[in-house]
Short mmCIF file of N, CA and C in Angstrom, two decimals:
data_model
loop_
_atom_site.label_atom_id
_atom_site.label_comp_id
_atom_site.label_asym_id
_atom_site.label_seq_id
_atom_site.Cartn_x
_atom_site.Cartn_y
_atom_site.Cartn_z
N MET A 1 18.77 2.20 42.20
CA MET A 1 17.60 1.34 42.25
C MET A 1 17.72 0.28 41.14
N PRO A 2 17.69 -0.98 41.51
CA PRO A 2 17.84 -2.05 40.52
C PRO A 2 16.60 -2.16 39.63
N ILE A 3 16.83 -2.56 38.40
CA ILE A 3 15.74 -2.77 37.47
C ILE A 3 15.34 -4.24 37.53
N HIS A 4 14.03 -4.47 37.67
CA HIS A 4 13.52 -5.83 37.73
C HIS A 4 12.72 -6.11 36.47
N PHE A 5 13.07 -7.17 35.78
CA PHE A 5 12.37 -7.54 34.56
C PHE A 5 11.41 -8.68 34.84
N THR A 6 10.21 -8.55 34.33
CA THR A 6 9.27 -9.67 34.32
C THR A 6 9.55 -10.45 33.04
N PRO A 7 9.08 -11.66 32.93
CA PRO A 7 9.27 -12.39 31.67
C PRO A 7 8.69 -11.63 30.46
N LEU A 8 7.56 -10.96 30.66
CA LEU A 8 6.94 -10.22 29.56
C LEU A 8 7.79 -9.03 29.14
N SER A 9 8.26 -8.25 30.11
CA SER A 9 9.08 -7.09 29.75
C SER A 9 10.43 -7.51 29.17
N ALA A 10 10.98 -8.60 29.66
CA ALA A 10 12.24 -9.11 29.10
C ALA A 10 12.01 -9.58 27.66
N GLY A 11 10.87 -10.20 27.40
CA GLY A 11 10.53 -10.63 26.04
C GLY A 11 10.40 -9.46 25.09
N PHE A 12 9.73 -8.39 25.55
CA PHE A 12 9.59 -7.21 24.70
C PHE A 12 10.94 -6.54 24.45
N LEU A 13 11.76 -6.49 25.45
CA LEU A 13 13.10 -5.93 25.26
C LEU A 13 13.87 -6.76 24.24
N LEU A 14 13.81 -8.07 24.35
CA LEU A 14 14.53 -8.95 23.43
C LEU A 14 14.03 -8.79 22.00
N ILE A 15 12.71 -8.79 21.77
CA ILE A 15 12.19 -8.67 20.41
C ILE A 15 12.54 -7.31 19.82
N ASN A 16 12.57 -6.26 20.65
CA ASN A 16 12.93 -4.94 20.15
C ASN A 16 14.42 -4.86 19.80
N LEU A 17 15.26 -5.49 20.59
CA LEU A 17 16.69 -5.54 20.27
C LEU A 17 16.94 -6.32 18.98
N ILE A 18 16.25 -7.44 18.83
CA ILE A 18 16.38 -8.25 17.62
C ILE A 18 15.90 -7.45 16.40
N THR A 19 14.76 -6.80 16.53
CA THR A 19 14.20 -6.02 15.43
C THR A 19 15.14 -4.89 15.04
N PHE A 20 15.67 -4.18 16.02
CA PHE A 20 16.62 -3.10 15.77
C PHE A 20 17.83 -3.63 15.00
N ALA A 21 18.35 -4.77 15.44
CA ALA A 21 19.52 -5.37 14.79
C ALA A 21 19.21 -5.80 13.36
N VAL A 22 18.04 -6.38 13.13
CA VAL A 22 17.68 -6.83 11.78
C VAL A 22 17.51 -5.64 10.84
N TYR A 23 16.91 -4.55 11.32
CA TYR A 23 16.79 -3.35 10.49
C TYR A 23 18.18 -2.79 10.17
N GLY A 24 19.07 -2.80 11.15
CA GLY A 24 20.44 -2.34 10.91
C GLY A 24 21.16 -3.23 9.92
N TYR A 25 20.97 -4.52 10.04
CA TYR A 25 21.57 -5.48 9.11
C TYR A 25 21.05 -5.24 7.69
N ASP A 26 19.74 -5.02 7.57
CA ASP A 26 19.16 -4.79 6.26
C ASP A 26 19.70 -3.50 5.64
N LYS A 27 19.89 -2.47 6.45
CA LYS A 27 20.47 -1.22 5.94
C LYS A 27 21.90 -1.46 5.44
N SER A 28 22.65 -2.24 6.20
CA SER A 28 24.02 -2.58 5.79
C SER A 28 24.01 -3.34 4.47
N CYS A 29 23.09 -4.27 4.33
CA CYS A 29 22.98 -5.03 3.08
C CYS A 29 22.59 -4.12 1.92
N ALA A 30 21.73 -3.16 2.18
CA ALA A 30 21.31 -2.23 1.13
C ALA A 30 22.50 -1.41 0.64
N LYS A 31 23.34 -0.98 1.55
CA LYS A 31 24.52 -0.19 1.17
C LYS A 31 25.49 -1.02 0.33
N ARG A 32 25.59 -2.31 0.66
CA ARG A 32 26.53 -3.20 -0.05
C ARG A 32 25.91 -3.86 -1.27
N ARG A 33 24.63 -3.56 -1.52
CA ARG A 33 23.88 -4.19 -2.61
C ARG A 33 23.91 -5.72 -2.47
N ALA A 34 23.74 -6.17 -1.25
CA ALA A 34 23.74 -7.61 -0.95
C ALA A 34 22.29 -8.08 -0.76
N TRP A 35 22.14 -9.37 -0.47
CA TRP A 35 20.83 -9.96 -0.19
C TRP A 35 20.16 -9.18 0.92
N ARG A 36 18.87 -8.90 0.76
CA ARG A 36 18.13 -8.07 1.70
C ARG A 36 17.12 -8.90 2.49
N VAL A 37 16.74 -8.37 3.63
CA VAL A 37 15.68 -8.96 4.44
C VAL A 37 14.36 -8.58 3.78
N PRO A 38 13.48 -9.54 3.52
CA PRO A 38 12.19 -9.20 2.91
C PRO A 38 11.40 -8.19 3.76
N GLU A 39 10.73 -7.25 3.09
CA GLU A 39 9.98 -6.22 3.80
C GLU A 39 8.92 -6.82 4.72
N ILE A 40 8.28 -7.90 4.28
CA ILE A 40 7.25 -8.52 5.11
C ILE A 40 7.84 -9.00 6.44
N ARG A 41 9.08 -9.49 6.41
CA ARG A 41 9.73 -9.95 7.63
C ARG A 41 10.00 -8.77 8.56
N LEU A 42 10.43 -7.64 7.99
CA LEU A 42 10.68 -6.45 8.80
C LEU A 42 9.38 -5.98 9.46
N LEU A 43 8.29 -5.97 8.70
CA LEU A 43 7.00 -5.55 9.26
C LEU A 43 6.47 -6.55 10.29
N LEU A 44 6.69 -7.83 10.05
CA LEU A 44 6.25 -8.84 11.02
C LEU A 44 7.00 -8.72 12.34
N LEU A 45 8.29 -8.41 12.26
CA LEU A 45 9.04 -8.19 13.50
C LEU A 45 8.45 -7.03 14.30
N ALA A 46 8.06 -5.98 13.60
CA ALA A 46 7.41 -4.85 14.28
C ALA A 46 6.07 -5.29 14.88
N ALA A 47 5.32 -6.07 14.12
CA ALA A 47 3.99 -6.48 14.55
C ALA A 47 3.99 -7.42 15.75
N VAL A 48 5.04 -8.22 15.91
CA VAL A 48 5.06 -9.17 17.04
C VAL A 48 5.66 -8.56 18.30
N GLY A 49 5.82 -7.24 18.30
CA GLY A 49 6.27 -6.57 19.52
C GLY A 49 7.50 -5.72 19.35
N GLY A 50 8.12 -5.74 18.18
CA GLY A 50 9.36 -4.99 17.97
C GLY A 50 9.18 -3.63 17.33
N SER A 51 8.00 -3.04 17.45
CA SER A 51 7.73 -1.77 16.76
C SER A 51 8.59 -0.62 17.30
N GLY A 52 8.89 -0.63 18.58
CA GLY A 52 9.76 0.41 19.14
C GLY A 52 11.17 0.32 18.57
N GLY A 53 11.70 -0.88 18.49
CA GLY A 53 13.02 -1.09 17.91
C GLY A 53 13.03 -0.76 16.43
N ALA A 54 11.94 -1.09 15.73
CA ALA A 54 11.84 -0.79 14.30
C ALA A 54 11.84 0.71 14.07
N LEU A 55 11.04 1.43 14.84
CA LEU A 55 10.94 2.88 14.68
C LEU A 55 12.27 3.56 15.01
N LEU A 56 12.90 3.13 16.08
CA LEU A 56 14.20 3.70 16.44
C LEU A 56 15.23 3.43 15.33
N ALA A 57 15.26 2.22 14.81
CA ALA A 57 16.21 1.87 13.75
C ALA A 57 15.92 2.65 12.47
N MET A 58 14.64 2.83 12.15
CA MET A 58 14.29 3.56 10.93
C MET A 58 14.91 4.96 10.95
N PHE A 59 14.82 5.62 12.08
CA PHE A 59 15.32 6.99 12.13
C PHE A 59 16.81 7.07 12.42
N LEU A 60 17.34 6.16 13.19
CA LEU A 60 18.77 6.16 13.47
C LEU A 60 19.58 5.79 12.22
N PHE A 61 19.11 4.80 11.49
CA PHE A 61 19.81 4.34 10.30
C PHE A 61 19.30 5.00 9.02
N ARG A 62 18.26 5.83 9.14
CA ARG A 62 17.59 6.43 7.98
C ARG A 62 17.24 5.33 6.97
N HIS A 63 16.53 4.34 7.48
CA HIS A 63 16.21 3.16 6.68
C HIS A 63 14.71 3.00 6.56
N LYS A 64 14.23 2.81 5.36
CA LYS A 64 12.82 2.60 5.04
C LYS A 64 11.96 3.83 5.33
N THR A 65 12.59 5.00 5.41
CA THR A 65 11.85 6.21 5.73
C THR A 65 11.15 6.82 4.52
N LYS A 66 11.36 6.28 3.34
CA LYS A 66 10.67 6.76 2.15
C LYS A 66 9.53 5.83 1.73
N HIS A 67 9.32 4.78 2.49
CA HIS A 67 8.29 3.80 2.19
C HIS A 67 7.09 4.03 3.11
N LEU A 68 5.94 4.38 2.53
CA LEU A 68 4.75 4.67 3.34
C LEU A 68 4.34 3.52 4.23
N LYS A 69 4.51 2.29 3.74
CA LYS A 69 4.10 1.15 4.58
C LYS A 69 4.93 1.08 5.86
N PHE A 70 6.10 1.68 5.86
CA PHE A 70 6.93 1.73 7.06
C PHE A 70 6.71 3.02 7.84
N THR A 71 6.72 4.17 7.16
CA THR A 71 6.59 5.45 7.87
C THR A 71 5.21 5.62 8.48
N ILE A 72 4.21 4.98 7.92
CA ILE A 72 2.87 5.02 8.51
C ILE A 72 2.61 3.73 9.29
N GLY A 73 2.97 2.60 8.70
CA GLY A 73 2.66 1.30 9.30
C GLY A 73 3.30 1.06 10.65
N VAL A 74 4.58 1.34 10.78
CA VAL A 74 5.28 1.05 12.04
C VAL A 74 4.74 1.92 13.19
N PRO A 75 4.55 3.25 13.00
CA PRO A 75 3.95 4.02 14.09
C PRO A 75 2.52 3.58 14.43
N VAL A 76 1.75 3.17 13.42
CA VAL A 76 0.39 2.68 13.70
C VAL A 76 0.47 1.39 14.51
N ILE A 77 1.37 0.49 14.14
CA ILE A 77 1.54 -0.75 14.91
C ILE A 77 1.94 -0.42 16.34
N LEU A 78 2.88 0.50 16.52
CA LEU A 78 3.31 0.89 17.86
C LEU A 78 2.14 1.47 18.66
N GLY A 79 1.37 2.34 18.03
CA GLY A 79 0.20 2.92 18.71
C GLY A 79 -0.80 1.86 19.13
N LEU A 80 -1.06 0.91 18.25
CA LEU A 80 -1.98 -0.19 18.59
C LEU A 80 -1.44 -1.03 19.73
N GLN A 81 -0.14 -1.29 19.72
CA GLN A 81 0.45 -2.08 20.79
C GLN A 81 0.37 -1.34 22.13
N ILE A 82 0.60 -0.05 22.11
CA ILE A 82 0.48 0.75 23.34
C ILE A 82 -0.96 0.75 23.83
N PHE A 83 -1.91 0.94 22.89
CA PHE A 83 -3.32 0.95 23.25
C PHE A 83 -3.75 -0.38 23.87
N VAL A 84 -3.41 -1.46 23.21
CA VAL A 84 -3.78 -2.80 23.72
C VAL A 84 -3.10 -3.07 25.05
N GLY A 85 -1.82 -2.71 25.15
CA GLY A 85 -1.10 -2.91 26.41
C GLY A 85 -1.71 -2.12 27.56
N ALA A 86 -2.13 -0.89 27.28
CA ALA A 86 -2.76 -0.07 28.32
C ALA A 86 -4.11 -0.66 28.74
N ARG A 87 -4.83 -1.19 27.78
CA ARG A 87 -6.15 -1.80 28.10
C ARG A 87 -5.97 -3.07 28.94
N VAL A 88 -4.97 -3.85 28.59
CA VAL A 88 -4.72 -5.10 29.31
C VAL A 88 -4.21 -4.83 30.71
N MET A 89 -3.33 -3.82 30.83
CA MET A 89 -2.71 -3.53 32.12
C MET A 89 -3.63 -2.78 33.07
N GLY A 90 -4.62 -2.13 32.54
CA GLY A 90 -5.36 -1.35 33.50
C GLY A 90 -6.71 -0.98 33.17
#
């Protein structure tokens, strides 16, 4: 069965892939003690729709898992996005 993407679902997939990649990049920079992605930028990526990618990256890369603003904030953002999406869709 082929998968059909709407512009909205394709946009969410794209922002989640970008967010996942940026979190991975930031983890790589942390290991190398190189320039880091500002935390506000990481949280904003989650807030604009990339919370699923952020959460997956946090646990896959073990990144930002000791920071409460991420361990609490990202799941709360995801929950709010699911709630709003469910209200809008139905």
